[in-house]
C-alpha cells in the first residue's frame, strides 16, 4: 500500500453529499493520530441508505457535513467516487474499519469505549474482542436506553466516557441516530467517535456477516436483506433504487458538463 497522507483532506460529492476520497492506511492513520491526542472528532461511515437520507433530510445532511471523515462504506458509494474523483477508491466499510482500529488500538495502547446496542450484545462484544486482542484496553461500555435521554442523563454519559480515558468511542446506535449523537457531542466527548452501526453486531457475533465473495462483489446488501427482510427491505430495495436514480442523474450531468467544456460552450 502507498504511504498514508494525513495532512490533506480530499472530498467529492456523491448525490451532493461530500464523501472522503482516501485509502485504508490514510483512514486508519488519521483516526489514530486524532485519538492519540484525545481530539474531539467524529467519523461517519456512509452507505447508499445514508446518502439518500441526507438528500431528503436536511438535519442528516448537516450531521454528515459536520463529520471530520465520511468514509465510503457501501460499494455504490465507493463506485461513484471511482467514476468521478478517485479511480482507485476502495470501500472503507464499518466492520473492517472497526477491526483494523481495534488491532491498532491494541498496538498503540489506545483505550476503546463501546456505546450503544444492548447489554447482552456488549457482553458478547467485549468477550469476543478481548479474546482476539488480549492487550486491548476496553476503557468502558454503556447501553443507553432506547429513548431520548434527559439532559442530566446525557451529561452523566458524557462524564463517564471522558472519565474512562477512552481515545476511541465506537457507537452502535444505528443510522441516523448515531450521526446525530456524534454531531451533538463533538466538543463534549474528548475522543474520536465512530458510527460503527451493524459492525458492532458482526464483531459481537450476534449477526453473521456475508461471505467474503459476496462482500467482494458488492452483494453484502443482498445477504443482509435475506437475514432481516422485514426490517431492511425498505432500506435496500427503496433507498438503493433511489440511489441508482440519483447516481445516474449525477453522472449524466457530469458528462454533459464535460462535453460543454470540451466544445467551449
Tab-separated table of C-alpha atoms in Angstrom:
chain	number	residue	atom	x	y	z
A	1	UNK	CA	0.000	0.000	0.000
A	2	UNK	CA	1.191	3.576	-0.605
A	3	UNK	CA	2.184	5.623	2.458
A	4	UNK	CA	-0.734	7.485	4.051
A	5	UNK	CA	-1.148	11.225	3.638
A	6	UNK	CA	-2.564	12.552	6.888
A	7	UNK	CA	-2.451	16.291	6.230
A	8	UNK	CA	-4.700	16.761	3.203
A	9	UNK	CA	-8.424	16.075	3.127
A	10	UNK	CA	-9.914	15.305	-0.260
A	11	UNK	CA	-13.690	15.057	-0.704
A	12	UNK	CA	-16.002	14.597	-3.655
A	13	UNK	CA	-19.812	14.812	-3.815
A	14	UNK	CA	-21.957	11.713	-4.089
A	15	UNK	CA	-25.519	12.854	-4.830
A	16	UNK	CA	-24.441	16.182	-3.352
A	17	UNK	CA	-23.075	14.686	-0.123
A	18	UNK	CA	-19.306	15.237	0.404
A	19	UNK	CA	-17.520	11.897	0.933
A	20	UNK	CA	-13.807	11.472	1.633
A	21	UNK	CA	-11.524	10.041	-1.034
A	22	UNK	CA	-8.976	8.086	0.996
A	23	UNK	CA	-7.279	4.715	1.235
A	24	UNK	CA	-7.123	2.362	4.198
A	25	UNK	CA	-3.700	3.482	5.539
A	26	UNK	CA	-4.767	7.124	5.430
A	27	UNK	CA	-8.081	6.486	7.197
A	28	UNK	CA	-6.508	4.397	9.967
A	29	UNK	CA	-3.506	6.677	10.498
A	30	UNK	CA	-5.628	9.815	10.567
A	31	UNK	CA	-8.102	8.397	13.078
A	32	UNK	CA	-5.382	7.036	15.364
A	33	UNK	CA	-3.467	10.323	15.231
A	34	UNK	CA	-6.580	12.190	16.374
A	35	UNK	CA	-7.269	9.545	19.003
A	36	UNK	CA	-3.779	9.654	20.494
A	37	UNK	CA	-4.273	13.395	21.002
A	38	UNK	CA	-7.742	12.833	22.538
A	39	UNK	CA	-9.197	15.206	19.937
A	40	UNK	CA	-12.976	15.525	19.846
A	41	UNK	CA	-13.814	14.411	16.310
A	42	UNK	CA	-16.251	12.088	14.594
A	43	UNK	CA	-16.295	9.703	11.666
A	44	UNK	CA	-19.456	8.941	9.694
A	45	UNK	CA	-19.472	5.649	7.803
A	46	UNK	CA	-21.703	6.296	4.836
A	47	UNK	CA	-23.595	3.799	2.678
A	48	UNK	CA	-26.208	4.343	-0.039
A	49	UNK	CA	-29.010	4.473	2.534
A	50	UNK	CA	-27.275	7.270	4.448
A	51	UNK	CA	-26.597	9.219	1.243
A	52	UNK	CA	-30.239	9.013	0.132
A	53	UNK	CA	-31.434	10.012	3.596
A	54	UNK	CA	-29.160	13.057	3.501
A	55	UNK	CA	-30.700	14.162	0.182
A	56	UNK	CA	-34.134	14.175	1.849
A	57	UNK	CA	-33.347	15.125	5.448
A	58	UNK	CA	-31.501	18.442	5.946
A	59	UNK	CA	-30.612	17.528	9.521
A	60	UNK	CA	-28.910	14.307	8.457
A	61	UNK	CA	-27.101	16.189	5.697
A	62	UNK	CA	-25.856	18.637	8.329
A	63	UNK	CA	-24.632	15.785	10.549
A	64	UNK	CA	-22.691	14.208	7.684
A	65	UNK	CA	-21.381	17.585	6.604
A	66	UNK	CA	-20.004	18.245	10.072
A	67	UNK	CA	-18.043	14.982	10.276
A	68	UNK	CA	-14.252	15.035	10.259
A	69	UNK	CA	-14.281	11.998	7.987
A	70	UNK	CA	-17.030	10.447	5.864
A	71	UNK	CA	-15.984	7.049	4.571
A	72	UNK	CA	-17.498	5.307	1.516
A	73	UNK	CA	-18.976	2.325	3.328
A	74	UNK	CA	-21.103	0.753	0.589
A	75	UNK	CA	-19.963	-0.439	-2.825
A	76	UNK	CA	-22.305	2.017	-4.611
A	77	UNK	CA	-20.725	4.972	-2.788
A	78	UNK	CA	-17.161	3.800	-3.482
A	79	UNK	CA	-18.106	3.088	-7.117
A	80	UNK	CA	-19.396	6.641	-7.562
A	81	UNK	CA	-16.136	8.065	-6.221
A	82	UNK	CA	-14.212	5.875	-8.666
A	83	UNK	CA	-16.270	7.246	-11.554
A	84	UNK	CA	-15.954	10.894	-10.590
A	85	UNK	CA	-12.922	11.645	-8.445
A	86	UNK	CA	-10.773	8.760	-7.200
A	87	UNK	CA	-10.224	5.940	-9.754
A	88	UNK	CA	-8.775	3.503	-7.202
A	89	UNK	CA	-11.121	4.328	-4.327
A	90	UNK	CA	-11.644	1.298	-2.041
A	91	UNK	CA	-14.712	0.631	0.026
A	92	UNK	CA	-13.841	1.810	3.560
A	93	UNK	CA	-16.551	-0.084	5.433
A	94	UNK	CA	-17.515	-0.048	9.091
A	95	UNK	CA	-16.895	-3.660	10.167
A	96	UNK	CA	-13.418	-3.819	8.632
A	97	UNK	CA	-12.532	-0.340	9.872
A	98	UNK	CA	-13.532	-1.408	13.372
A	99	UNK	CA	-11.335	-4.496	13.118
A	100	UNK	CA	-8.308	-2.553	11.904
A	101	UNK	CA	-8.752	0.105	14.587
A	102	UNK	CA	-9.077	-2.460	17.381
A	103	UNK	CA	-5.790	-4.035	16.296
A	104	UNK	CA	-4.109	-0.638	16.040
A	105	UNK	CA	-5.550	0.481	19.386
A	106	UNK	CA	-4.061	-2.611	20.993
A	107	UNK	CA	-0.684	-1.853	19.432
A	108	UNK	CA	-0.724	1.838	20.388
A	109	UNK	CA	-2.326	1.351	23.825
A	110	UNK	CA	-5.393	3.418	22.933
A	111	UNK	CA	-8.470	2.942	25.102
A	112	UNK	CA	-11.716	1.959	23.393
A	113	UNK	CA	-15.243	2.650	24.637
A	114	UNK	CA	-18.350	0.928	23.247
A	115	UNK	CA	-21.597	2.919	23.331
A	116	UNK	CA	-24.992	1.719	22.164
A	117	UNK	CA	-26.838	-1.520	21.356
A	118	UNK	CA	-27.892	-3.847	24.246
A	119	UNK	CA	-26.118	-5.082	27.352
A	120	UNK	CA	-26.261	-8.646	26.029
A	121	UNK	CA	-24.592	-7.626	22.767
A	122	UNK	CA	-21.969	-5.588	24.630
A	123	UNK	CA	-21.212	-8.618	26.838
A	124	UNK	CA	-20.574	-10.754	23.774
A	125	UNK	CA	-18.668	-7.982	22.030
A	126	UNK	CA	-16.258	-7.435	24.910
A	127	UNK	CA	-15.639	-11.178	25.265
A	128	UNK	CA	-15.001	-11.612	21.539
A	129	UNK	CA	-12.802	-8.526	21.234
A	130	UNK	CA	-10.748	-9.365	24.315
A	131	UNK	CA	-10.175	-12.890	23.030
A	132	UNK	CA	-8.822	-11.541	19.731
A	133	UNK	CA	-6.928	-8.634	21.299
A	134	UNK	CA	-5.875	-9.636	24.823
A	135	UNK	CA	-3.830	-6.466	25.400
A	136	UNK	CA	-6.532	-4.098	24.187
A	137	UNK	CA	-7.703	-1.573	26.779
A	138	UNK	CA	-11.507	-1.596	26.877
A	139	UNK	CA	-11.959	1.689	28.705
A	140	UNK	CA	-15.687	1.226	29.181
A	141	UNK	CA	-19.066	0.347	27.713
A	142	UNK	CA	-22.624	1.515	28.090
A	143	UNK	CA	-26.015	0.618	26.664
A	144	UNK	CA	-28.209	3.736	26.751
A	145	UNK	CA	-31.996	3.412	26.930
A	146	UNK	CA	-33.908	3.231	23.642
A	147	UNK	CA	-35.482	6.656	24.131
A	148	UNK	CA	-34.408	10.270	24.206
A	149	UNK	CA	-32.105	10.979	27.139
A	150	UNK	CA	-32.778	13.703	29.638
A	151	UNK	CA	-30.125	16.442	29.782
A	152	UNK	CA	-28.998	15.032	33.127
A	153	UNK	CA	-28.637	11.507	31.742
A	154	UNK	CA	-26.753	12.762	28.726
A	155	UNK	CA	-24.345	14.757	30.869
A	156	UNK	CA	-23.777	11.674	33.034
A	157	UNK	CA	-22.948	9.553	29.979
A	158	UNK	CA	-20.509	12.158	28.660
A	159	UNK	CA	-18.832	12.350	32.053
A	160	UNK	CA	-18.482	8.541	32.155
A	161	UNK	CA	-16.894	8.412	28.712
A	162	UNK	CA	-14.447	11.222	29.445
A	163	UNK	CA	-13.533	9.840	32.871
A	164	UNK	CA	-12.751	6.470	31.294
A	165	UNK	CA	-9.822	7.946	29.396
A	166	UNK	CA	-11.092	6.464	26.118
A	167	UNK	CA	-9.404	7.530	22.907
A	168	UNK	CA	-11.946	5.896	20.559
A	169	UNK	CA	-15.716	5.707	21.099
A	170	UNK	CA	-17.411	3.171	18.845
A	171	UNK	CA	-21.162	3.632	18.671
A	172	UNK	CA	-23.850	1.156	17.695
A	173	UNK	CA	-26.869	3.448	17.699
A	174	UNK	CA	-27.834	2.972	14.036
A	175	UNK	CA	-28.422	5.492	11.259
A	176	UNK	CA	-29.338	8.338	11.577
A	177	UNK	CA	-29.244	8.345	15.371
A	178	UNK	CA	-25.513	7.760	15.734
A	179	UNK	CA	-24.598	10.540	13.297
A	180	UNK	CA	-26.840	12.938	15.221
A	181	UNK	CA	-25.349	11.782	18.540
A	182	UNK	CA	-21.779	12.269	17.315
A	183	UNK	CA	-22.583	15.684	15.814
A	184	UNK	CA	-24.211	16.852	19.051
A	185	UNK	CA	-21.325	15.585	21.208
A	186	UNK	CA	-18.410	16.933	19.234
A	187	UNK	CA	-16.511	19.191	21.615
A	188	UNK	CA	-18.011	17.428	24.637
A	189	UNK	CA	-16.676	13.884	24.241
A	190	UNK	CA	-12.883	14.053	24.341
A	191	UNK	CA	-12.262	11.196	21.933
A	192	UNK	CA	-12.777	10.189	18.324
A	193	UNK	CA	-16.343	8.977	17.842
A	194	UNK	CA	-17.132	6.458	15.117
A	195	UNK	CA	-20.571	5.410	13.873
A	196	UNK	CA	-19.909	1.685	13.519
A	197	UNK	CA	-23.566	0.609	13.391
A	198	UNK	CA	-24.042	-3.069	12.487
A	199	UNK	CA	-20.286	-3.591	12.678
A	200	UNK	CA	-20.680	-3.966	16.424
A	201	UNK	CA	-23.159	-6.821	15.914
A	202	UNK	CA	-20.806	-8.507	13.448
A	203	UNK	CA	-17.852	-8.329	15.832
A	204	UNK	CA	-20.027	-9.492	18.726
A	205	UNK	CA	-21.207	-12.469	16.675
A	206	UNK	CA	-24.896	-11.651	17.187
A	207	UNK	CA	-25.370	-11.134	13.420
A	208	UNK	CA	-23.493	-13.120	10.796
A	209	UNK	CA	-21.652	-11.272	8.064
A	210	UNK	CA	-21.891	-12.074	4.362
A	211	UNK	CA	-19.254	-14.419	2.932
A	212	UNK	CA	-16.144	-12.728	1.570
A	213	UNK	CA	-17.077	-13.449	-2.057
A	214	UNK	CA	-20.384	-11.594	-1.625
A	215	UNK	CA	-18.665	-8.643	0.044
A	216	UNK	CA	-16.052	-8.546	-2.724
A	217	UNK	CA	-18.749	-8.398	-5.413
A	218	UNK	CA	-20.988	-5.791	-3.793
A	219	UNK	CA	-23.634	-8.282	-2.672
A	220	UNK	CA	-23.448	-7.857	1.093
A	221	UNK	CA	-26.748	-5.947	0.999
A	222	UNK	CA	-28.471	-8.996	-0.502
A	223	UNK	CA	-27.170	-11.243	2.258
A	224	UNK	CA	-28.342	-8.847	4.955
A	225	UNK	CA	-31.736	-8.462	3.277
A	226	UNK	CA	-32.156	-12.256	3.291
A	227	UNK	CA	-31.419	-12.277	7.032
A	228	UNK	CA	-33.793	-9.482	8.058
A	229	UNK	CA	-36.229	-8.847	5.184
A	230	UNK	CA	-38.978	-7.232	7.261
A	231	UNK	CA	-36.613	-4.700	8.841
A	232	UNK	CA	-34.329	-3.992	5.888
A	233	UNK	CA	-36.493	-4.277	2.762
A	234	UNK	CA	-37.165	-0.549	2.563
A	235	UNK	CA	-33.533	0.389	3.186
A	236	UNK	CA	-32.176	-1.831	0.441
A	237	UNK	CA	-34.919	-2.007	-2.161
A	238	UNK	CA	-36.322	1.518	-1.952
A	239	UNK	CA	-33.251	3.505	-0.940
A	240	UNK	CA	-30.899	1.587	-3.245
A	241	UNK	CA	-33.257	2.296	-6.167
A	242	UNK	CA	-33.306	5.986	-5.259
A	243	UNK	CA	-29.514	5.945	-5.063
A	244	UNK	CA	-29.211	4.412	-8.537
A	245	UNK	CA	-31.546	7.053	-9.969
A	246	UNK	CA	-29.626	9.866	-8.268
A	247	UNK	CA	-26.274	8.437	-9.376
A	248	UNK	CA	-27.470	8.240	-12.979
A	249	UNK	CA	-28.525	11.898	-12.850
A	250	UNK	CA	-25.199	12.965	-11.353
A	251	UNK	CA	-23.154	11.071	-13.944
A	252	UNK	CA	-25.304	12.347	-16.814
A	253	UNK	CA	-24.966	15.938	-15.596
A	254	UNK	CA	-21.204	15.473	-15.244
A	255	UNK	CA	-20.936	14.056	-18.772
A	256	UNK	CA	-22.927	16.943	-20.252
A	257	UNK	CA	-20.770	19.444	-18.374
A	258	UNK	CA	-17.563	17.875	-19.663
A	259	UNK	CA	-18.902	17.884	-23.228
A	260	UNK	CA	-19.838	21.538	-22.908
A	261	UNK	CA	-16.377	22.381	-21.592
A	262	UNK	CA	-14.736	20.429	-24.394
A	263	UNK	CA	-16.800	22.227	-27.038
A	264	UNK	CA	-16.173	25.612	-25.464
A	265	UNK	CA	-19.884	26.317	-24.934
